[in-house]
Short mmCIF file of C-alpha atoms in Angstrom, two decimals:
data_model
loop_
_atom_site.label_atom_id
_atom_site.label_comp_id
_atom_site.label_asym_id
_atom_site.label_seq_id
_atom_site.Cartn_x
_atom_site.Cartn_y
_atom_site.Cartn_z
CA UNK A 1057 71.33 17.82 -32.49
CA UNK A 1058 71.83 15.92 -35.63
CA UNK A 1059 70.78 17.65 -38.76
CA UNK A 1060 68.31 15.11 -40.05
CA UNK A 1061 67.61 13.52 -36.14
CA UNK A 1062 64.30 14.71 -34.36
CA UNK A 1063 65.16 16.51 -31.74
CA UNK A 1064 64.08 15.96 -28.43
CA UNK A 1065 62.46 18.38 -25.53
CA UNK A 1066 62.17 17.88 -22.28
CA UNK A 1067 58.92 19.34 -20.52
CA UNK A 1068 59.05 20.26 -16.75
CA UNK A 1069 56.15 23.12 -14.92
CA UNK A 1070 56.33 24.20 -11.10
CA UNK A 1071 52.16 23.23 -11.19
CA UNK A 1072 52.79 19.34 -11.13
CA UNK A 1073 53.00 16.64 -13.62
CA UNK A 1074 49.24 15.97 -13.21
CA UNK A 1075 48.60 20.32 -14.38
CA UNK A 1076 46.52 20.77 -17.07
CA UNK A 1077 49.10 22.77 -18.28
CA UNK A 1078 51.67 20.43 -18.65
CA UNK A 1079 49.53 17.81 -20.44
CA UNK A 1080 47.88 20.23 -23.04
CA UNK A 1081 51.44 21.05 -23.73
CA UNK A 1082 52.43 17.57 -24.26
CA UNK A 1083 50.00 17.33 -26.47
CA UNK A 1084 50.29 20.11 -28.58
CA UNK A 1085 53.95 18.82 -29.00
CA UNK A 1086 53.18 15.54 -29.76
CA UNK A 1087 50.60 15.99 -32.08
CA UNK A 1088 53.26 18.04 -34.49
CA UNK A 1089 55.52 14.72 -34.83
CA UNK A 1090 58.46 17.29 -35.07
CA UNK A 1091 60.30 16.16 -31.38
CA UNK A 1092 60.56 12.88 -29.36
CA UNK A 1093 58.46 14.28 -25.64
CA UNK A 1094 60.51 13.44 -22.24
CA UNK A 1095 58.60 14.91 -18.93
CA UNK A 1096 60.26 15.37 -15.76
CA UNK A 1097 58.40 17.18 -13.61
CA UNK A 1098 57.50 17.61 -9.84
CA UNK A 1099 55.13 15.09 -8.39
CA UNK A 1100 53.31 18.16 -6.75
CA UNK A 1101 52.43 21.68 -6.95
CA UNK A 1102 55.16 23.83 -6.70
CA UNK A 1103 54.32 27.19 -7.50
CA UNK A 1104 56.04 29.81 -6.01
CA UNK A 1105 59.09 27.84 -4.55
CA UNK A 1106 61.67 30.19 -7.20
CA UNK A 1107 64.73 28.25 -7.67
CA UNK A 1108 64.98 26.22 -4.66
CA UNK A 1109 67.10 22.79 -4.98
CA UNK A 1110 66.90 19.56 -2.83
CA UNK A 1111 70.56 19.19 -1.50
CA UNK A 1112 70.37 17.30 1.57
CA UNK A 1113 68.69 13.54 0.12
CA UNK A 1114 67.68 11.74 -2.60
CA UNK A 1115 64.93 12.34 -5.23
CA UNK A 1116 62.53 9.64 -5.87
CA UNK A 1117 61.55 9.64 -9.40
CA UNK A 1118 58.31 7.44 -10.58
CA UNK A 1119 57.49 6.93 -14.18
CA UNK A 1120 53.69 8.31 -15.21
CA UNK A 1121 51.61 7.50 -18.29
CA UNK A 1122 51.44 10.21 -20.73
CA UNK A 1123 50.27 9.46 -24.15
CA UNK A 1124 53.26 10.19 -27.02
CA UNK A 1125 56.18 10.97 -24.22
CA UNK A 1126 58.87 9.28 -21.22
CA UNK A 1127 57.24 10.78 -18.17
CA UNK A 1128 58.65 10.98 -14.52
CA UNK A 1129 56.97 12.63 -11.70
CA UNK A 1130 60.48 13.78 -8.82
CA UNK A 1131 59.52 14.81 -5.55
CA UNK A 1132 61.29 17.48 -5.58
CA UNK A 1133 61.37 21.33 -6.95
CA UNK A 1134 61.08 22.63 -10.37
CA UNK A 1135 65.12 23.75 -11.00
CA UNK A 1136 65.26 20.02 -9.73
CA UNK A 1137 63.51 18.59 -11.95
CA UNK A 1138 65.23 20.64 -14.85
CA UNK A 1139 68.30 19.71 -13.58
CA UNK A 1140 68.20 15.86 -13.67
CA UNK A 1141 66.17 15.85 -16.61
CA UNK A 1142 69.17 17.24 -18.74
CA UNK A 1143 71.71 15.36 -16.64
CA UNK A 1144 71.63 11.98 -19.05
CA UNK A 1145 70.88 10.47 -15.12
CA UNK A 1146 67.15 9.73 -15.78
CA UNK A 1147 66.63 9.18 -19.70
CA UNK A 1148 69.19 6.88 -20.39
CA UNK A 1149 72.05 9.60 -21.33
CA UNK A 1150 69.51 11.43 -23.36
CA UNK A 1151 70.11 15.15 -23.47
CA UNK A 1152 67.33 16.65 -24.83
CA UNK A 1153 67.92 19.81 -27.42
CA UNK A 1154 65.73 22.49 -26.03
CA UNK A 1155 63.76 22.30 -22.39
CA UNK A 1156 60.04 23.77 -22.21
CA UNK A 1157 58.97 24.96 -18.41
CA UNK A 1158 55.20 25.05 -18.74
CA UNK A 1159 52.52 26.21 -19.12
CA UNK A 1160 51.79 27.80 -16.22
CA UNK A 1161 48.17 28.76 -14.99
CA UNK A 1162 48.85 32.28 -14.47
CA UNK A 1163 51.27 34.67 -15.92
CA UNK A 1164 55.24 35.43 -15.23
CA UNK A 1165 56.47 39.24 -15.60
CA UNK A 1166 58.27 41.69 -13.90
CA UNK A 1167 59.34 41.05 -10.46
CA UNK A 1168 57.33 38.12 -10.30
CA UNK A 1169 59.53 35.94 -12.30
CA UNK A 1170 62.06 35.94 -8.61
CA UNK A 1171 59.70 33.91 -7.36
CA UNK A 1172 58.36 31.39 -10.41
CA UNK A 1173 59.24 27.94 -10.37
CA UNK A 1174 58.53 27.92 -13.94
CA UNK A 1175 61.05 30.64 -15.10
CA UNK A 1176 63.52 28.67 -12.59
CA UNK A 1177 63.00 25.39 -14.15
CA UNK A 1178 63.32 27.07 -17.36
CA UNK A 1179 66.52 29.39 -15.63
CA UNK A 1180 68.05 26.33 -14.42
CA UNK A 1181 68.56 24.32 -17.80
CA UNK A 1182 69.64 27.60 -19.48
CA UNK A 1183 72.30 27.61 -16.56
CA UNK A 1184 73.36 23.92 -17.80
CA UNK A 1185 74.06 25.09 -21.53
CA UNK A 1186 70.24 23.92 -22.72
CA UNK A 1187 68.27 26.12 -24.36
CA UNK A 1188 65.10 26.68 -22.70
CA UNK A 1189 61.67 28.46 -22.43
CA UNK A 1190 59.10 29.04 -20.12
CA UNK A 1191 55.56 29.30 -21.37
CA UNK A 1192 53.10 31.05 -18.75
CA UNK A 1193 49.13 32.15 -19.54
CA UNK A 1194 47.42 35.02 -17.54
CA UNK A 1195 44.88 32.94 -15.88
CA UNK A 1196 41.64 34.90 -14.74
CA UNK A 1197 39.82 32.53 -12.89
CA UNK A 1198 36.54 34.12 -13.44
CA UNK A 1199 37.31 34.24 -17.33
CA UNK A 1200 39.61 31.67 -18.46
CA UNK A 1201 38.76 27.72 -19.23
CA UNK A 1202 40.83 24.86 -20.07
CA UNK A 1203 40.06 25.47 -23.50
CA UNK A 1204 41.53 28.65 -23.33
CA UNK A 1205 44.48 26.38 -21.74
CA UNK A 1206 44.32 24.59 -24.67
CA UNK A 1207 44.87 27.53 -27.30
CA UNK A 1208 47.70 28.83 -25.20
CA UNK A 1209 49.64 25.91 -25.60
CA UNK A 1210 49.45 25.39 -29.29
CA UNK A 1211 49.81 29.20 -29.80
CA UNK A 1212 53.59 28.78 -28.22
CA UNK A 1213 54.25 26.66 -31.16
CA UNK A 1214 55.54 29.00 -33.68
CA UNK A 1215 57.93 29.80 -31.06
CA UNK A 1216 58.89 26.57 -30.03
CA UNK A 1217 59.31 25.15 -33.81
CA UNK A 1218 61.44 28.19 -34.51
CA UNK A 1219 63.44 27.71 -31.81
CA UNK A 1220 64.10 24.21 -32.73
CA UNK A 1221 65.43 25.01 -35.96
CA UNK A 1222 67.78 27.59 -35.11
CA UNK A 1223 69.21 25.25 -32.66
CA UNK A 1224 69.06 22.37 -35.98
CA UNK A 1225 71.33 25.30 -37.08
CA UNK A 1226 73.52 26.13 -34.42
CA UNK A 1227 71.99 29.70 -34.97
CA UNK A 1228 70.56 30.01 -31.17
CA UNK A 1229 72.02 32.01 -28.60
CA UNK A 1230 72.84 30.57 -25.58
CA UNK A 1231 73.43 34.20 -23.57
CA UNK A 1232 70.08 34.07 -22.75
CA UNK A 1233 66.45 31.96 -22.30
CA UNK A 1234 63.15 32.88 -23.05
CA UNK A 1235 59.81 33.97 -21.10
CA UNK A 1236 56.62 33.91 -23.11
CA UNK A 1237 53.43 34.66 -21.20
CA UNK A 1238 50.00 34.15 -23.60
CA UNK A 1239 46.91 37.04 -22.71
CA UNK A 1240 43.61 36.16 -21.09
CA UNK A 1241 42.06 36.68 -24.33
CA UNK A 1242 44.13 34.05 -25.97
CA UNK A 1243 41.72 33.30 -29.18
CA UNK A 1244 42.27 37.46 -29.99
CA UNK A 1245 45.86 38.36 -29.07
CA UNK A 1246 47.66 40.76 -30.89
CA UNK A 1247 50.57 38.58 -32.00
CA UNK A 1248 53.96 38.26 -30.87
CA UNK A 1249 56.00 41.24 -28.92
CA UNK A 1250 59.80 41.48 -27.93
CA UNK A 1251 59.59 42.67 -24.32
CA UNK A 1252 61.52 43.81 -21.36
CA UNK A 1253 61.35 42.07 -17.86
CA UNK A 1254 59.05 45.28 -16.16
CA UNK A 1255 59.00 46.27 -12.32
CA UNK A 1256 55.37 45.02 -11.88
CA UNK A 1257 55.04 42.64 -8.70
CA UNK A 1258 52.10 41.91 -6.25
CA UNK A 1259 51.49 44.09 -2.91
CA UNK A 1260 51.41 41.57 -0.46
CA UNK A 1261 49.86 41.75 3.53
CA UNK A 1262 49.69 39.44 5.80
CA UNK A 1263 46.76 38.72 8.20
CA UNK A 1264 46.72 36.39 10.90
CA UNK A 1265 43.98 33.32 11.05
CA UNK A 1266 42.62 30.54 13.27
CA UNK A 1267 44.62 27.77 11.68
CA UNK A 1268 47.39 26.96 9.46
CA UNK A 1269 44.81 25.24 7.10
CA UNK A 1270 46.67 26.30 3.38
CA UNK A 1271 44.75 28.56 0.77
CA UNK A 1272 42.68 26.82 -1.52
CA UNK A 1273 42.99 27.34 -5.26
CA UNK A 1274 46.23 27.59 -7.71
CA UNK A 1275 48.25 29.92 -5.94
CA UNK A 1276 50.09 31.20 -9.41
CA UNK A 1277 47.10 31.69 -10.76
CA UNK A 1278 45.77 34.33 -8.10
CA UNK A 1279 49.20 36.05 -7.89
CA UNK A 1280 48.04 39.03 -10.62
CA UNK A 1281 44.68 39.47 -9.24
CA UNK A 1282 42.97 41.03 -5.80
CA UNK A 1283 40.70 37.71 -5.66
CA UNK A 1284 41.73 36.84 -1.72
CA UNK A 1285 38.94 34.45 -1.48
CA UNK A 1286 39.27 31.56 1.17
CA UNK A 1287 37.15 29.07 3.49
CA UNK A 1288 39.69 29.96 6.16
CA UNK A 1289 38.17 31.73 9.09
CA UNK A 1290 40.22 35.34 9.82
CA UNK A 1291 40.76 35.92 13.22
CA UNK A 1292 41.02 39.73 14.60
CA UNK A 1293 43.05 38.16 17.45
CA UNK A 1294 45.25 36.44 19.51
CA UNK A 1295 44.55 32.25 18.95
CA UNK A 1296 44.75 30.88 22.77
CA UNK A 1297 47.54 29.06 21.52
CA UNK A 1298 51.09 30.16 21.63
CA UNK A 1299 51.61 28.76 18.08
CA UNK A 1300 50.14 31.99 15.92
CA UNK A 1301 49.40 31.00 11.86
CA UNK A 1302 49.79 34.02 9.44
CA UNK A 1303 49.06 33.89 5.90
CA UNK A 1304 49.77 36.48 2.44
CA UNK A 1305 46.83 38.23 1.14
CA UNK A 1306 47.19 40.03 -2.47
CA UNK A 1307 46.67 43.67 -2.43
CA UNK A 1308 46.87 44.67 -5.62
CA UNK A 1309 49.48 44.54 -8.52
CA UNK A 1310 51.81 47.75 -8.69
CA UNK A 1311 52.40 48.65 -11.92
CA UNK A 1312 53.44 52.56 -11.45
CA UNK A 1313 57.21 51.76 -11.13
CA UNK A 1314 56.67 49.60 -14.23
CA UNK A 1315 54.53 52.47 -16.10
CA UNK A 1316 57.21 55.31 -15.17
CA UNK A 1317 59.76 52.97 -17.74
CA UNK A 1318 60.24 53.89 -21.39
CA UNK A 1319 59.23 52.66 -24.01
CA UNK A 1320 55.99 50.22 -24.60
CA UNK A 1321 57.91 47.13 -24.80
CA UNK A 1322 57.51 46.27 -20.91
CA UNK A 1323 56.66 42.53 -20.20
CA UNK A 1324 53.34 42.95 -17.92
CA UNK A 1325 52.20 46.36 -19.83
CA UNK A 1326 52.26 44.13 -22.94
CA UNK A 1327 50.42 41.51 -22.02
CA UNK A 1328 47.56 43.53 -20.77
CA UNK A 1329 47.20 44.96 -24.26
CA UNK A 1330 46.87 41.16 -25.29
CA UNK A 1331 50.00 40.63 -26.79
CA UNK A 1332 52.10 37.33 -26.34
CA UNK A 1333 55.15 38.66 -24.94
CA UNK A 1334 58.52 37.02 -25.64
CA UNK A 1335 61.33 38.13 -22.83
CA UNK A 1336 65.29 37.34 -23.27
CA UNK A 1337 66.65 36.65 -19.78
CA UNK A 1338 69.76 35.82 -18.04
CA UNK A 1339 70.93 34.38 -14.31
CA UNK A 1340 73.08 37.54 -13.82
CA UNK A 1341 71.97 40.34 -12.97
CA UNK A 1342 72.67 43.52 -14.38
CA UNK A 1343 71.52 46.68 -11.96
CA UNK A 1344 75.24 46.21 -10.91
CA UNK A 1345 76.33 48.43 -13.97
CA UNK A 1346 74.48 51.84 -13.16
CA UNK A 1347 75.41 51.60 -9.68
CA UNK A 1348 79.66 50.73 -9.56
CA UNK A 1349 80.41 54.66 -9.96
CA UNK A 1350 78.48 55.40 -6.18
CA UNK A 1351 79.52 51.78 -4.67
CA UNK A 1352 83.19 52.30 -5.96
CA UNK A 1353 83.42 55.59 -3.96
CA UNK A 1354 81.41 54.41 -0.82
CA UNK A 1355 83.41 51.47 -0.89
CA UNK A 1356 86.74 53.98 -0.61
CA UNK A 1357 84.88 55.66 1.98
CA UNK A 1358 84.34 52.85 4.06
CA UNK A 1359 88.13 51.57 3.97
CA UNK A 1360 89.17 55.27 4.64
CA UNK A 1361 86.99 55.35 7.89
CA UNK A 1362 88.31 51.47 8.66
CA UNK A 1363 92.10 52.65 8.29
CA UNK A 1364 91.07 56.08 10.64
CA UNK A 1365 89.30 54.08 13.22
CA UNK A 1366 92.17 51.67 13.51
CA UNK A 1367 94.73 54.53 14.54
#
């Protein structure tokens, strides 16, 4: 990015290009006049997908009307979406400077963030040398409004704007990407907190029912809470059919493994106390480390019983 050239962001979600989300975001950014606004985003809701990618066919990509940005709704996943929208393929060899994945209706932490098409469209433009962030707020559907939406948005902004500049001076570090997840209570929050990447992640059953009819309702959004809700009829047994349908049920979010961590800088922990939570991540993973000492000598193990059970 140019010193004295706006720079550009590119906005993608895993909700849909027609998510509230995405457009109060688009407009928060627009109405600063600090960045030129290029969407590329899925043409459906794909929460929950992680960072699947379309291999096998084309994408079809159809421009949408968003007031103050270049829109395209892809029929296809969020990483894809990320993917060809810092490619130079679909804005006319524009790169943009820094990619925004959000903001999600409901929040991102711990284990959770495995299976976020937000963090993944945020994951996969970090994993093409953009700088990126993914913006998430802890949706409560019996508490939150798109107002609330609203605030979230514009309350990433400090972030963002920082962000921008430290890329304006080559000052960002591209080792990792950012997760920011905004409280329930976004008009009170405490302020900004480093955090960890917790344990935390939903209990999940399964129950069987009388059709594959899909749940009703933003599925991210009902990930953090035990609302299980649905007009689908449960069925204590066998259908006549063959063909069973099974669907997920939330239990309740575990947060013990996440509680028995040190420290108070834990992603989920913090955001429950209302802070906004700002997480470094990475695409590698680093559990390896603790472990190579055991693995090394099971590994020697293993070849020792290979080479006896070959004599």
């Amino acid at each position: 990015m140019d010193g004295a050239a706006i720079p550009t962001v590119l906005v993608t979600n895993d909700d849909g290009i027609d998510a509230a989300g995405l457009r109060l975001l688009v407009q928060a950014l627009v109405s600063t006049g600090r960045c030129r606004v290029l969407v590329c985003a899925p043409a459906s809701d794909q929460s929950g997908v992680g960072h699947g990618i379309t291999w096998r066919h084309a994408l079809p990509a159809k421009p949408v009307n968003i007031d103050g940005a270049t829109a395209f709704a892809v029929a296809g996943t969020p990483a894809d979406c990320a993917s060809l929208g810092v490619s130079g393929a679909l804005f006319n060899g524009i790169i943009p400077d820094l990619v925004l994945s959000g903001i999600n209706i409901g929040s991102n932490c711990g284990y959770h963030i495995v299976y976020s098409g937000t963090v993944a469209g945020a994951r996969e433009a970090f994993m093409r040398g953009v700088p990126s962030i993914g913006l998430s707020y802890d949706w409560v559907a019996s508490r939150s409004s798109t107002h609330d939406l609203k605030l979230a948005a514009e309350s990433c902004l400090p972030i963002i704007n920082s962000v921008l500049n430290e890329i304006r001076n080559k000052t960002f570090p591209l080792e990792s990407f950012l997760n920011v997840d905004v409280p329930t209570d976004v008009s009170n929050h405490k302020g900004f907190k480093l955090t960890r990447q917790g344990k935390s992640m939903i209990k999940i059953g399964w129950t069987q029912t009388s059709s594959g009819v899909s749940i009703k309702g933003d599925a991210t959004a009902n990930m953090y809470t035990n609302d299980t809700t649905d007009t689908e009829k449960i069925s204590s047994s066998s259908p006549a059919q063959e063909q069973r349908w099974y669907k997920r049920v939330v239990r309740v979010t575990d947060t013990n493994s996440e509680k028995e961590e040190e420290g108070n800088d834990i992603d989920y922990q913090a955001l429950q106390e209302g802070y906004i939570t700002v997480t470094p991540l990475g695409a590698l993973s680093c559990s390896e480390i603790d472990t190579v000492p055991y693995f090394r000598g099971w590994l020697l193990h293993v070849i020792d019983n290979s080479c006896s059970s070959s004599l």
